[in-house]
Coordinates of C-alpha atoms and ligand atoms in Angstrom, one line a residue:
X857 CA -66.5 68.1 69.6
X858 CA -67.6 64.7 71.4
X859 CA -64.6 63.9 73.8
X860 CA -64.0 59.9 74.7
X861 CA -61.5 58.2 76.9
X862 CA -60.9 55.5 74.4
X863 CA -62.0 55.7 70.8
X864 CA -61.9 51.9 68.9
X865 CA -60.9 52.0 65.0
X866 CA -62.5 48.8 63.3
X867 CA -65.7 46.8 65.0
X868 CA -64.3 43.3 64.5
X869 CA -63.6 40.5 67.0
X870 CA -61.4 42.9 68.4
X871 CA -62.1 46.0 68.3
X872 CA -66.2 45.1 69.8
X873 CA -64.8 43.5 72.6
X874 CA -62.1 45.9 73.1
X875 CA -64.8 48.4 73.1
X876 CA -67.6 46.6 75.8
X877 CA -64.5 46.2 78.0
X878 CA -63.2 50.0 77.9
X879 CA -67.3 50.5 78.9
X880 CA -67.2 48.2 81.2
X881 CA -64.5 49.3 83.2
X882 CA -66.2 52.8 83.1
X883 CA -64.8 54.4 80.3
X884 CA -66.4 57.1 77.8
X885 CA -65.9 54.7 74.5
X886 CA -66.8 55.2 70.8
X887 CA -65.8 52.8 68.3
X888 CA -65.8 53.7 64.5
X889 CA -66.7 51.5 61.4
X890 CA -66.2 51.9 57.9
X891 CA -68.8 49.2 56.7
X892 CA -72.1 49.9 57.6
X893 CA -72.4 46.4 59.7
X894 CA -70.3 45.6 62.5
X895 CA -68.6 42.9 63.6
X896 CA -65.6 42.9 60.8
X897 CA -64.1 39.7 59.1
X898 CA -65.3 37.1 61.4
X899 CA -68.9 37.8 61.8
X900 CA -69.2 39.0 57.9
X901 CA -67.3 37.6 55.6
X902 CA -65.0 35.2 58.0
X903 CA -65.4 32.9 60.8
X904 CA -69.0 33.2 60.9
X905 CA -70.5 32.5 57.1
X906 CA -67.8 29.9 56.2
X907 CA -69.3 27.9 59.2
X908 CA -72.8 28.7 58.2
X909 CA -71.4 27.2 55.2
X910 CA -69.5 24.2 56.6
X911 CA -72.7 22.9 58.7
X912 CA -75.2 23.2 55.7
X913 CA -73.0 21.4 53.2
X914 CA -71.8 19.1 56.4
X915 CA -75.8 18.1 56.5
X916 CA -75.7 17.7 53.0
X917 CA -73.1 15.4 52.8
X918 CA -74.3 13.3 55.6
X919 CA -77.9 12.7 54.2
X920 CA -75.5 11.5 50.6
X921 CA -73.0 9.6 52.0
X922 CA -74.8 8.3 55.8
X923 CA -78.1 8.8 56.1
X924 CA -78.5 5.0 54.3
X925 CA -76.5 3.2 56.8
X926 CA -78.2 5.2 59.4
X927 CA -81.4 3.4 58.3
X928 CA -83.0 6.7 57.1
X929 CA -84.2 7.1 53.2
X930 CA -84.4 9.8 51.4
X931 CA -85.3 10.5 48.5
X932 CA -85.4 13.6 46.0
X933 CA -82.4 15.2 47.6
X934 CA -80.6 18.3 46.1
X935 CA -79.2 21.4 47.4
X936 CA -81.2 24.5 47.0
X937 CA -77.7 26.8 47.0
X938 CA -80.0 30.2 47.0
X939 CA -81.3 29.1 50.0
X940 CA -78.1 27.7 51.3
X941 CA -76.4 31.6 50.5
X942 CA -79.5 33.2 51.9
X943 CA -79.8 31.4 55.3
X944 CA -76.0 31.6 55.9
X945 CA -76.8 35.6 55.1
X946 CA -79.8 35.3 57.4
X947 CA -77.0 34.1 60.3
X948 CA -74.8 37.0 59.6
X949 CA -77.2 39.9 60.0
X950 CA -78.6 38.2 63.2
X951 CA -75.1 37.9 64.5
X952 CA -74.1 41.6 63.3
X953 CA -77.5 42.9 64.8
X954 CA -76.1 41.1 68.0
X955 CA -73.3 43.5 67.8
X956 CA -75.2 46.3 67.7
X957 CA -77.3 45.0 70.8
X958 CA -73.9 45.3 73.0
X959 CA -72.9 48.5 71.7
X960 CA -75.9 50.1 72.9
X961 CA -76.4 48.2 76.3
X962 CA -73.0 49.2 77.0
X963 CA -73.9 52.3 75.8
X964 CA -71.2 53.1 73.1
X965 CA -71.0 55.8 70.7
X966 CA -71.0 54.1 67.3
X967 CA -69.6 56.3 64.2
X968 CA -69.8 54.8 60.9
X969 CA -67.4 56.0 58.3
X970 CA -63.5 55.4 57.8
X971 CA -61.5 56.7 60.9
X972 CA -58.4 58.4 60.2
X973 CA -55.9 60.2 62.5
X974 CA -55.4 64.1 62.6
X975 CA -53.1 63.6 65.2
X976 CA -52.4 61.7 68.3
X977 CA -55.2 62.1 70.2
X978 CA -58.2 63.6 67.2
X979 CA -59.7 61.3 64.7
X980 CA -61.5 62.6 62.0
X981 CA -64.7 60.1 60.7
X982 CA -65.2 60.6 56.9
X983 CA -68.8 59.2 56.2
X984 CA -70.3 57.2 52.9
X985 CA -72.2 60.6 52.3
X986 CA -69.1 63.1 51.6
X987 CA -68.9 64.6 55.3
X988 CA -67.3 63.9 58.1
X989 CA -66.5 64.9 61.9
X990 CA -64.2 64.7 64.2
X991 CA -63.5 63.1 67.6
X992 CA -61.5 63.5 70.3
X993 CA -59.7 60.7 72.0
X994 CA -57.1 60.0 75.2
X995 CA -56.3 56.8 73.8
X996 CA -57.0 54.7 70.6
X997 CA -57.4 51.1 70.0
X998 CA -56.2 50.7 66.4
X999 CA -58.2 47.3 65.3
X1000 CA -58.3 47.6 61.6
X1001 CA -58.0 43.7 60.7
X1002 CA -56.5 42.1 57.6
X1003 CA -57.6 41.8 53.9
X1004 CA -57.5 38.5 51.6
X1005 CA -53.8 38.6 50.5
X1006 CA -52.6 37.2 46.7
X1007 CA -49.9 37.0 44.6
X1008 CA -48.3 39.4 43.1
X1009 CA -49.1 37.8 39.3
X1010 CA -52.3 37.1 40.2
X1011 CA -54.9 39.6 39.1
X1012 CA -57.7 38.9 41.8
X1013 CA -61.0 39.9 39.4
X1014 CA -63.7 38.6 42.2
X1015 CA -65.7 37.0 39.1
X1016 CA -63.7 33.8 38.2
X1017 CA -60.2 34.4 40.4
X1018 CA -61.6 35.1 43.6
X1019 CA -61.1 35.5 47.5
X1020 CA -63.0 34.2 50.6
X1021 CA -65.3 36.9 50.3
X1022 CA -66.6 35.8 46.8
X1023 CA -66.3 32.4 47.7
X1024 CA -68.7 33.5 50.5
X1025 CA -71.5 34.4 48.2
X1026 CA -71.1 32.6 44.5
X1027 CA -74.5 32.4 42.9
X1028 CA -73.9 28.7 41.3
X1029 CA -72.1 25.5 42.9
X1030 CA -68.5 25.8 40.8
X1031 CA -67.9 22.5 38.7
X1032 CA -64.6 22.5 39.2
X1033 CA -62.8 24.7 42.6
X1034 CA -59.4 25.4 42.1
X1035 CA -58.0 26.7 45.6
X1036 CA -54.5 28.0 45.6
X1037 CA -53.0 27.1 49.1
X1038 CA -54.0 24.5 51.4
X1039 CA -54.4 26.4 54.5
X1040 CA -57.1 26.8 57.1
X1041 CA -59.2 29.0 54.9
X1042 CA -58.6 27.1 51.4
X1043 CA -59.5 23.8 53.1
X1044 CA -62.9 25.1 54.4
X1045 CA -63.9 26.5 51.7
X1046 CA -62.3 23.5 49.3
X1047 CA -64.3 21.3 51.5
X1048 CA -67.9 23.1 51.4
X1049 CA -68.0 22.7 47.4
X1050 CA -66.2 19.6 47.6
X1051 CA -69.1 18.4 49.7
X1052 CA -71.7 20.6 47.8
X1053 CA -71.0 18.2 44.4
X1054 CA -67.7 20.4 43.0
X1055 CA -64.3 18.7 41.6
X1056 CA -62.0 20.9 44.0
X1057 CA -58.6 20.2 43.6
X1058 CA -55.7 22.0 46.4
X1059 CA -52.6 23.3 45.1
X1060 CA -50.3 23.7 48.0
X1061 CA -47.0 25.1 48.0
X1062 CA -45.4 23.7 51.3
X1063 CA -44.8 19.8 51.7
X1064 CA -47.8 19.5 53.9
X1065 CA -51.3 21.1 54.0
X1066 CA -52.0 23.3 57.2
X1067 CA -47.9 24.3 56.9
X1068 CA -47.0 24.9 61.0
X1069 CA -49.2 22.7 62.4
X1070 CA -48.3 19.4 64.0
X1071 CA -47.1 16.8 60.9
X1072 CA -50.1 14.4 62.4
X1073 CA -52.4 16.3 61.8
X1074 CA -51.6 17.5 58.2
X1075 CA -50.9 13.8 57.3
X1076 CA -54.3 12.7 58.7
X1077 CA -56.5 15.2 57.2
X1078 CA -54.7 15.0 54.0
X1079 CA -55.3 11.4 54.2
X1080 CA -59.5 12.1 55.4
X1081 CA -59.6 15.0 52.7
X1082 CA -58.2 12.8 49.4
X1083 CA -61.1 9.9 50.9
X1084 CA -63.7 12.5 51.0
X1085 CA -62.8 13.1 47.1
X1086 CA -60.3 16.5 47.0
X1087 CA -57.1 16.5 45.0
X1088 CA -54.5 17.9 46.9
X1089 CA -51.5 18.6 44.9
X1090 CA -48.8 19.7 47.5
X1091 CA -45.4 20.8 46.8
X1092 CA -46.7 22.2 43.6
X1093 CA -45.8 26.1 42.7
X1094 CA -48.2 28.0 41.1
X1095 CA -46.8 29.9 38.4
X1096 CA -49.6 31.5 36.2
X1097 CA -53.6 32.4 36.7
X1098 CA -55.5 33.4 33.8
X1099 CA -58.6 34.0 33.4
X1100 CA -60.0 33.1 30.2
X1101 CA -63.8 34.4 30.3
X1102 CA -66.1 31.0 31.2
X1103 CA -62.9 28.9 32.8
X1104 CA -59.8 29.8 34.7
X1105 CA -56.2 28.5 34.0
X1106 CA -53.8 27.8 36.4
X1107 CA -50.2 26.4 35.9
X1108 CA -48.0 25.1 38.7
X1109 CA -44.7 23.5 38.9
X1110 CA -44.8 20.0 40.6
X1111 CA -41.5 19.1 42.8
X1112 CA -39.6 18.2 39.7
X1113 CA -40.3 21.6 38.2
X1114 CA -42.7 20.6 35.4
X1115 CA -45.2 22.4 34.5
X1116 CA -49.0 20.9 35.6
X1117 CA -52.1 22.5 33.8
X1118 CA -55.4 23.0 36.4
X1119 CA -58.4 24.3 34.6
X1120 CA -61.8 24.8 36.6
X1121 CA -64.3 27.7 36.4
X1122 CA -63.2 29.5 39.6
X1123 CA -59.9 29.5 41.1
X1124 CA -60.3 31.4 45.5
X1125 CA -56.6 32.4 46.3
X1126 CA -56.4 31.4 49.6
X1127 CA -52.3 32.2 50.4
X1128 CA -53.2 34.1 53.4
X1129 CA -53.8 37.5 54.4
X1130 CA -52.5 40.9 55.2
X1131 CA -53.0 43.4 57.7
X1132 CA -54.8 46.7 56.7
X1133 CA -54.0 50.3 57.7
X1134 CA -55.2 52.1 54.4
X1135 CA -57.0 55.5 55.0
X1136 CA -56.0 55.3 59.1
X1137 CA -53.3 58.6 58.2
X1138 CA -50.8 56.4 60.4
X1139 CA -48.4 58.9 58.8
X1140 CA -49.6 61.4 60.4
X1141 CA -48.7 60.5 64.0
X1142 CA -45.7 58.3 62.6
X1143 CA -47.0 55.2 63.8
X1144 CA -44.2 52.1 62.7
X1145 CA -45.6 49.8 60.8
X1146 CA -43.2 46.7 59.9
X1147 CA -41.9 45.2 56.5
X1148 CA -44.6 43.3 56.2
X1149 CA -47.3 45.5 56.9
X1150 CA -48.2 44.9 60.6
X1151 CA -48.4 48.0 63.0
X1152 CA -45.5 47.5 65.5
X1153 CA -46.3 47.3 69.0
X1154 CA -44.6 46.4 72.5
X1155 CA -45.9 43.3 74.7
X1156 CA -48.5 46.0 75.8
X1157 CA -49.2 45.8 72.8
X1158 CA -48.7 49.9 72.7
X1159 CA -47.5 51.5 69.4
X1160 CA -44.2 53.8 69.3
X1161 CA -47.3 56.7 70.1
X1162 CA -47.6 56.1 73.4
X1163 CA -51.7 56.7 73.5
X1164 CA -52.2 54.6 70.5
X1165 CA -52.6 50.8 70.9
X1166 CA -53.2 48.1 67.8
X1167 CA -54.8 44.3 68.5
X1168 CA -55.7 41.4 66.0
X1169 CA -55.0 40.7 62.8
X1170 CA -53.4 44.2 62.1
X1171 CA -50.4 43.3 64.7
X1172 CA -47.8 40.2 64.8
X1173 CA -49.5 36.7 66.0
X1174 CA -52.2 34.1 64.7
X1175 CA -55.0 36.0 62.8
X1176 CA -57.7 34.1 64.7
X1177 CA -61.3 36.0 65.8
X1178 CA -60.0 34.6 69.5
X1179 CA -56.6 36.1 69.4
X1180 CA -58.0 39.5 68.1
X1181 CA -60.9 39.3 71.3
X1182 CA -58.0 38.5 73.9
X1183 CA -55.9 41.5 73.1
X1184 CA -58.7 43.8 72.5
X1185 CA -59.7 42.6 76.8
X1186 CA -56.1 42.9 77.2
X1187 CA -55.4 46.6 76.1
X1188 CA -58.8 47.7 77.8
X1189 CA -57.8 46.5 81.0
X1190 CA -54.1 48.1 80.8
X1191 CA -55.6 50.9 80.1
X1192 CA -58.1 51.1 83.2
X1193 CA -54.7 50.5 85.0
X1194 CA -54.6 46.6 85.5
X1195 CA -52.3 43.9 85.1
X1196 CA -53.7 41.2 82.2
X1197 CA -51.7 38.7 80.7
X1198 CA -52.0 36.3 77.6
X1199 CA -50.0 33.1 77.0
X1200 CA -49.9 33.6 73.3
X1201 CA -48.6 29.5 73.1
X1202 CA -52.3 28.7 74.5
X1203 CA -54.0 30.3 72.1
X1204 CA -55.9 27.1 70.2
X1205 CA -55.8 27.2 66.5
X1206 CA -58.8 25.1 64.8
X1207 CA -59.7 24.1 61.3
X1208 CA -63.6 23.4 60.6
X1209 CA -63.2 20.9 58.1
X1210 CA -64.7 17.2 58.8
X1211 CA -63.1 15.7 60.9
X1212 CA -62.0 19.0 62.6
X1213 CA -58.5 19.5 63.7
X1214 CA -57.5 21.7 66.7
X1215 CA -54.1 22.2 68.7
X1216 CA -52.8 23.9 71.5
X1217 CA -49.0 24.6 72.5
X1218 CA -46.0 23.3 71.1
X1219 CA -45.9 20.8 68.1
X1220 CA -43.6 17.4 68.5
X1221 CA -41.8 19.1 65.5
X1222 CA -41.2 22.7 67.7
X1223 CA -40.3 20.3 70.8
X1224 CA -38.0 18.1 69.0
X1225 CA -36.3 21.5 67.7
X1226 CA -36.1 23.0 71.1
X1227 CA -34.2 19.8 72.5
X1228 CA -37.0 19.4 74.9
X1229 CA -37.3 15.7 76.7
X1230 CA -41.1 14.4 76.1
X1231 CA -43.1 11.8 75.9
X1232 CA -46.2 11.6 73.2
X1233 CA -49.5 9.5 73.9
X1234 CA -51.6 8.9 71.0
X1235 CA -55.4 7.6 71.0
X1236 CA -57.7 6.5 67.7
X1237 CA -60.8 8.1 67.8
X1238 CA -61.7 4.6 65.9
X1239 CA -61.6 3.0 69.5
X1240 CA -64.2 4.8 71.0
X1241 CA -67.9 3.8 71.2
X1242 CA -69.1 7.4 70.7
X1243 CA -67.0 7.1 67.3
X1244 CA -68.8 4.2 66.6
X1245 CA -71.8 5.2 67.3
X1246 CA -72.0 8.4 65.7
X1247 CA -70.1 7.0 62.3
X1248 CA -67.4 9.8 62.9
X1249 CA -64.0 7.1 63.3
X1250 CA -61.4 9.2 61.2
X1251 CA -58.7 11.0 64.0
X1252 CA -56.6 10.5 66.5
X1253 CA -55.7 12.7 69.7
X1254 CA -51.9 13.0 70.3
X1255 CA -50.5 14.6 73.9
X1256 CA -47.3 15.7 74.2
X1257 CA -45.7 16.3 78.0
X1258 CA -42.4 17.2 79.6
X1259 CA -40.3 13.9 80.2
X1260 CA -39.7 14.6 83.0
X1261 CA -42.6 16.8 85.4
X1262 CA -45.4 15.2 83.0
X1263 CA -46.7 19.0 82.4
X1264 CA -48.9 19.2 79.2
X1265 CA -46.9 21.1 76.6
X1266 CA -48.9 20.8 73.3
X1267 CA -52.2 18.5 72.4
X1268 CA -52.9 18.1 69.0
X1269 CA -56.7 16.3 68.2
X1270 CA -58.1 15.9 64.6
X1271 CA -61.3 14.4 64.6
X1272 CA -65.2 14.9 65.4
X1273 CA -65.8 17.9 67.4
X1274 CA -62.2 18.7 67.7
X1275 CA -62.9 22.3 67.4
X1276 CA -64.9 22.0 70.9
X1277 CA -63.0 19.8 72.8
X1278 CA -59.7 21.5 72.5
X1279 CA -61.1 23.8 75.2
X1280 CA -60.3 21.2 77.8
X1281 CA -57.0 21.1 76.5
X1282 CA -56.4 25.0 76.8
X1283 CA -57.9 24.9 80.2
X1284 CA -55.7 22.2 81.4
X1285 CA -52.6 23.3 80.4
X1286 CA -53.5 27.0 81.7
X1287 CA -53.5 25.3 85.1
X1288 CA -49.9 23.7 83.6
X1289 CA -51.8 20.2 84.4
X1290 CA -50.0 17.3 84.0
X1291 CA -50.9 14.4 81.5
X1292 CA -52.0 12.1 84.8
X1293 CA -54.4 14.8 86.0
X1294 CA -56.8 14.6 83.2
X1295 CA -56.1 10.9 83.1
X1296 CA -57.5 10.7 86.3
X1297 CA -60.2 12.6 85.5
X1298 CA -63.7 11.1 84.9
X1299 CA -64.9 11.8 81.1
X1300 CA -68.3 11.4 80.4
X1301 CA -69.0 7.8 78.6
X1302 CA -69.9 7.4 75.3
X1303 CA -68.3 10.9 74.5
X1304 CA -65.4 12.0 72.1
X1305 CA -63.7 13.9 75.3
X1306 CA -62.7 10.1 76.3
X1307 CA -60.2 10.1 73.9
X1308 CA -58.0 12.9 75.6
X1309 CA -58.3 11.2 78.9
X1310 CA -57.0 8.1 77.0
X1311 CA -54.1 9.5 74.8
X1312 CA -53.4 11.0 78.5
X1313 CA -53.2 7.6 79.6
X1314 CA -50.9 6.5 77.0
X1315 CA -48.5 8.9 77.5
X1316 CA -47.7 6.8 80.6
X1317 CA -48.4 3.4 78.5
X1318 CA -51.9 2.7 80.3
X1319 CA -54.5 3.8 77.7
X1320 CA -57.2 1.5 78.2
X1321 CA -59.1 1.4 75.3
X1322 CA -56.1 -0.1 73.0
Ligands
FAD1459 C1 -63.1 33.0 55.4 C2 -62.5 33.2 56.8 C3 -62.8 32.3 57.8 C4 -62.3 32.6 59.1 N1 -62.6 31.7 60.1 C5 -62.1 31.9 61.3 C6 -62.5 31.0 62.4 O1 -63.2 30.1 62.2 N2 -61.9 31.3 63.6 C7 -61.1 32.3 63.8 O2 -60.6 32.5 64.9 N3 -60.7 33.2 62.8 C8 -61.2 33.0 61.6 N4 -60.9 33.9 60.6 C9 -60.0 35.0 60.9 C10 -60.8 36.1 61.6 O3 -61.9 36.6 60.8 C11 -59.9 37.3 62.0 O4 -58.7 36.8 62.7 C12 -60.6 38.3 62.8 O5 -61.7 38.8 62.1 C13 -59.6 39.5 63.1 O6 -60.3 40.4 63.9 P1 -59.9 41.9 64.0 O7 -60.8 42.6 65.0 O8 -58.4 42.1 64.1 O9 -60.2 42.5 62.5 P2 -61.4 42.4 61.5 O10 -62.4 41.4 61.9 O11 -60.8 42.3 60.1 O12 -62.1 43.8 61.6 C14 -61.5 45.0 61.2 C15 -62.6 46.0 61.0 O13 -62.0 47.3 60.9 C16 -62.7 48.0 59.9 N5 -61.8 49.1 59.4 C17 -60.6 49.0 58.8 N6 -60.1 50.2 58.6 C18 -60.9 51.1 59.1 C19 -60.9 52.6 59.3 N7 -59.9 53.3 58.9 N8 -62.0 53.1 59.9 C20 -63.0 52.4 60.3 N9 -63.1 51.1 60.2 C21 -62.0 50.4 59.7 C22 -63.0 47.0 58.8 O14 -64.0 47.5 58.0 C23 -63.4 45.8 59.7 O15 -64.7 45.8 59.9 C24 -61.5 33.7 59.3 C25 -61.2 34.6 58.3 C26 -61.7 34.4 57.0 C27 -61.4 35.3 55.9

């Protein structure tokens, strides 16, 4: 029987980069995979395509909507959607063969087949072809990710009421999109066939799109969402999804409780998602898994088995790739004996839709709740010569920090490139910098970075660009 120091269940975000730092830090690792590709969610039907996805229809749209004003003609122009589905698959198996690449340079035992547990420390690997084998393990990183989640009237049939994953892959550009829930993954999807030439209309639950994020930012990119031509319907309840063979019925109660007909020819259910232990025998070893689903850990995050640890989506916290890669780093290195940490409030949340919106730390909403004395700075992207140059003026940048100290305690940016310049963000308030060190730090002119430097200014009333 092959013995390991650390076995990984699940090859995703996590569990990879769990596994690379287990070998790195000298430890016999294997890491097991159901799927026949690595890399989980993010790099196969997550993070990965829907940005393959996002930049082609992105390109798209631009050469429609901006190429004219640009001074650049084109003429002909149509979407080739085989291709489209074919390169964004093209990006996936280069980015899953990447995977592969690190296991073997770090030289890790892959096993592909569904790992379950025998007991606490032997994992049996039950393979596509009817056998299986077992492994023996010290410790093991549980890292088993999430599934699309729906609603329990729903009947999900992947044809015409689908998830992400479908929406991933359709064969034909929908006419009409209906996406239940106006979250991060609904409102990427929403707006790569809202860009591609579908009607795509949002039914949202919650007040606001993106529910939990700063109230700026849902307000602005409902406001740059509705201009780029999505319905968003929020406060609307959806009651009923039927699908009726070539078109898809959806009813939802408005805020008054009346009844509102939606009918397209594909509805994604994109309410969220839940973590997934099916097949992993947790009984077994009597690992706790909460109400809702997740496997229950301590701040190690250690399981009630004291060899067995669980990261990512399958545990409590922000199902984000980034999240998942942090613990998997974290667990590795408690394991080899050090002493990691995470700030779990600086972990960035992003969504990729145009103009992208990204945050760090607390919201003015969480602040306001906690009693906390601050002061806000707010900056128009609209000001800025590199907004104006590039065409890309919807967004602002808001900075919230302590009344009193001046320390950075949450930044919230919507706008071009948001998704890349929250970075600086993270990085200064992981130093705990305050909103006058980055405003006296030189940003590169014309860039979009400015902006933070000036909503950093205007928390202290000198922004100088307004
Ligand atoms: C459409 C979409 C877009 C997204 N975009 C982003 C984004 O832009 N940025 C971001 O940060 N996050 C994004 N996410 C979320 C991100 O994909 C997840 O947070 C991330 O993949 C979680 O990583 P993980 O390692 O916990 O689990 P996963 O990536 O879900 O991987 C779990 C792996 O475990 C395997 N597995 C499960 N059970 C077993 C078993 N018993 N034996 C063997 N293998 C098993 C599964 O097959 C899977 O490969 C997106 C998700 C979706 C659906």
């Amino acid at each position: 029987m092959n013995n390991y120091d650390v076995a990984v269940i699940g090859s995703g975000p996590g569990g990879y980069v769990a596994a690379i730092r287990c070998a790195q830090l000298g430890l016999k690792t294997a890491i097991i995979e159901k799927y026949n590709t690595l890399g989980g969610t993010c790099l196969n039907v997550g993070c990965i395509p829907s940005k393959a996805l996002l930049d082609s229809s992105h390109h798209y749209y631009d050469a429609t909507k901006h190429f004219k004003t640009h001074g650049i003609n084109v003429s002909d122009l149509s979407v080739n959607f085989q291709q489209m589905i074919a390169r964004k698959n093209e990006v996936v198996a280069q980015t899953s063969g990447g995977i592969n690449y690190l296991m073997d340079k770090n030289n890790i035992d892959v096993f592909q087949g569904v790992g379950s547990f025998s007991d606490a420390t032997h994992i049996v690997i039950s393979k596509t072809d009817g056998t299986s084998e077992t492994i023996e393990a010290s410790k093991t990183i549980i890292a088993t990710g999430s599934k699309p989640a729906s609603l329990p009237f729903i009947s999900v049939d992947k044809k015409r009421v689908i998830t992400s994953t479908e929406a991933l892959s359709l064969t034909e550009i929908p006419k009409h999109l209906i996406v239940i829930g106006g979250g991060v993954i609904g409102l990427e999807l929403g707006s790569v066939y809202s860009r591609l030439g579908s009607e795509v209309s949002v039914i949202e639950y919650m007040p606001n799109i993106t529910p939990g994020m700063d109230a700026m930012l849902s307000k602005e990119l409902q406001k740059s969402l509705k201009k780029q031509g999505l319905k968003i319907y929020t406060s609307h309840k959806v009651t009923s999804v039927e699908n009726k063979g070539n078109e898809v019925v959806v009813i939802a109660d408005d805020k008054k409780g009346n009844p509102v007909e939606f009918k397209g020819d594909y509805t994604l259910i994109s309410v969220g998602r839940k973590p997934y232990t099916e097949g992993l025998g947790l009984d077994k070893v009597g690992i706790k898994v909460s109400e809702r689903g997740q496997i229950e850990t301590n701040e190690h995050l250690q399981t009630n088995v004291s060899n067995i640890y669980a990261i990512g989506d399958v545990v409590k916290g922000a199902m984000l790739a980034h999240k998942a890669e942090e613990e998997g780093t974290l667990v590795a290195e408690l394991i080899a004996g050090q002493k990691p940490h995470i700030d779990y409030n600086l972990i960035p949340g992003v969504v990729y839709t145009w103009p992208e919106v990204a945050a760090v730390g607390k919201t003015e909403e969480q602040l306001k709740e906690a009693g906390v004395n601050y002061k806000s700075g707010t900056f128009a992207m609209r000001a800025l010569g590199r907004a104006r140059a590039s065409m890309d003026l919807d967004g602002q940048i808001k900075v919230l920090a302590d009344a009193e100290t001046d320390e950075i305690l949450g930044v919230h940016m919507i706008g071009a490139r948001a998704a890349d310049m929250i970075a600086e963000a993270v990085i200064a308030m992981e130093f705990r910098a305050s909103s006058e060190d980055i405003a006296r730090s030189s940003h590169a002119h014309p860039t979009f970075t400015e902006a933070f430097k000036e909503a950093c200014l205007a928390v202290n009333d000198r922004a100088i660009h307004s």
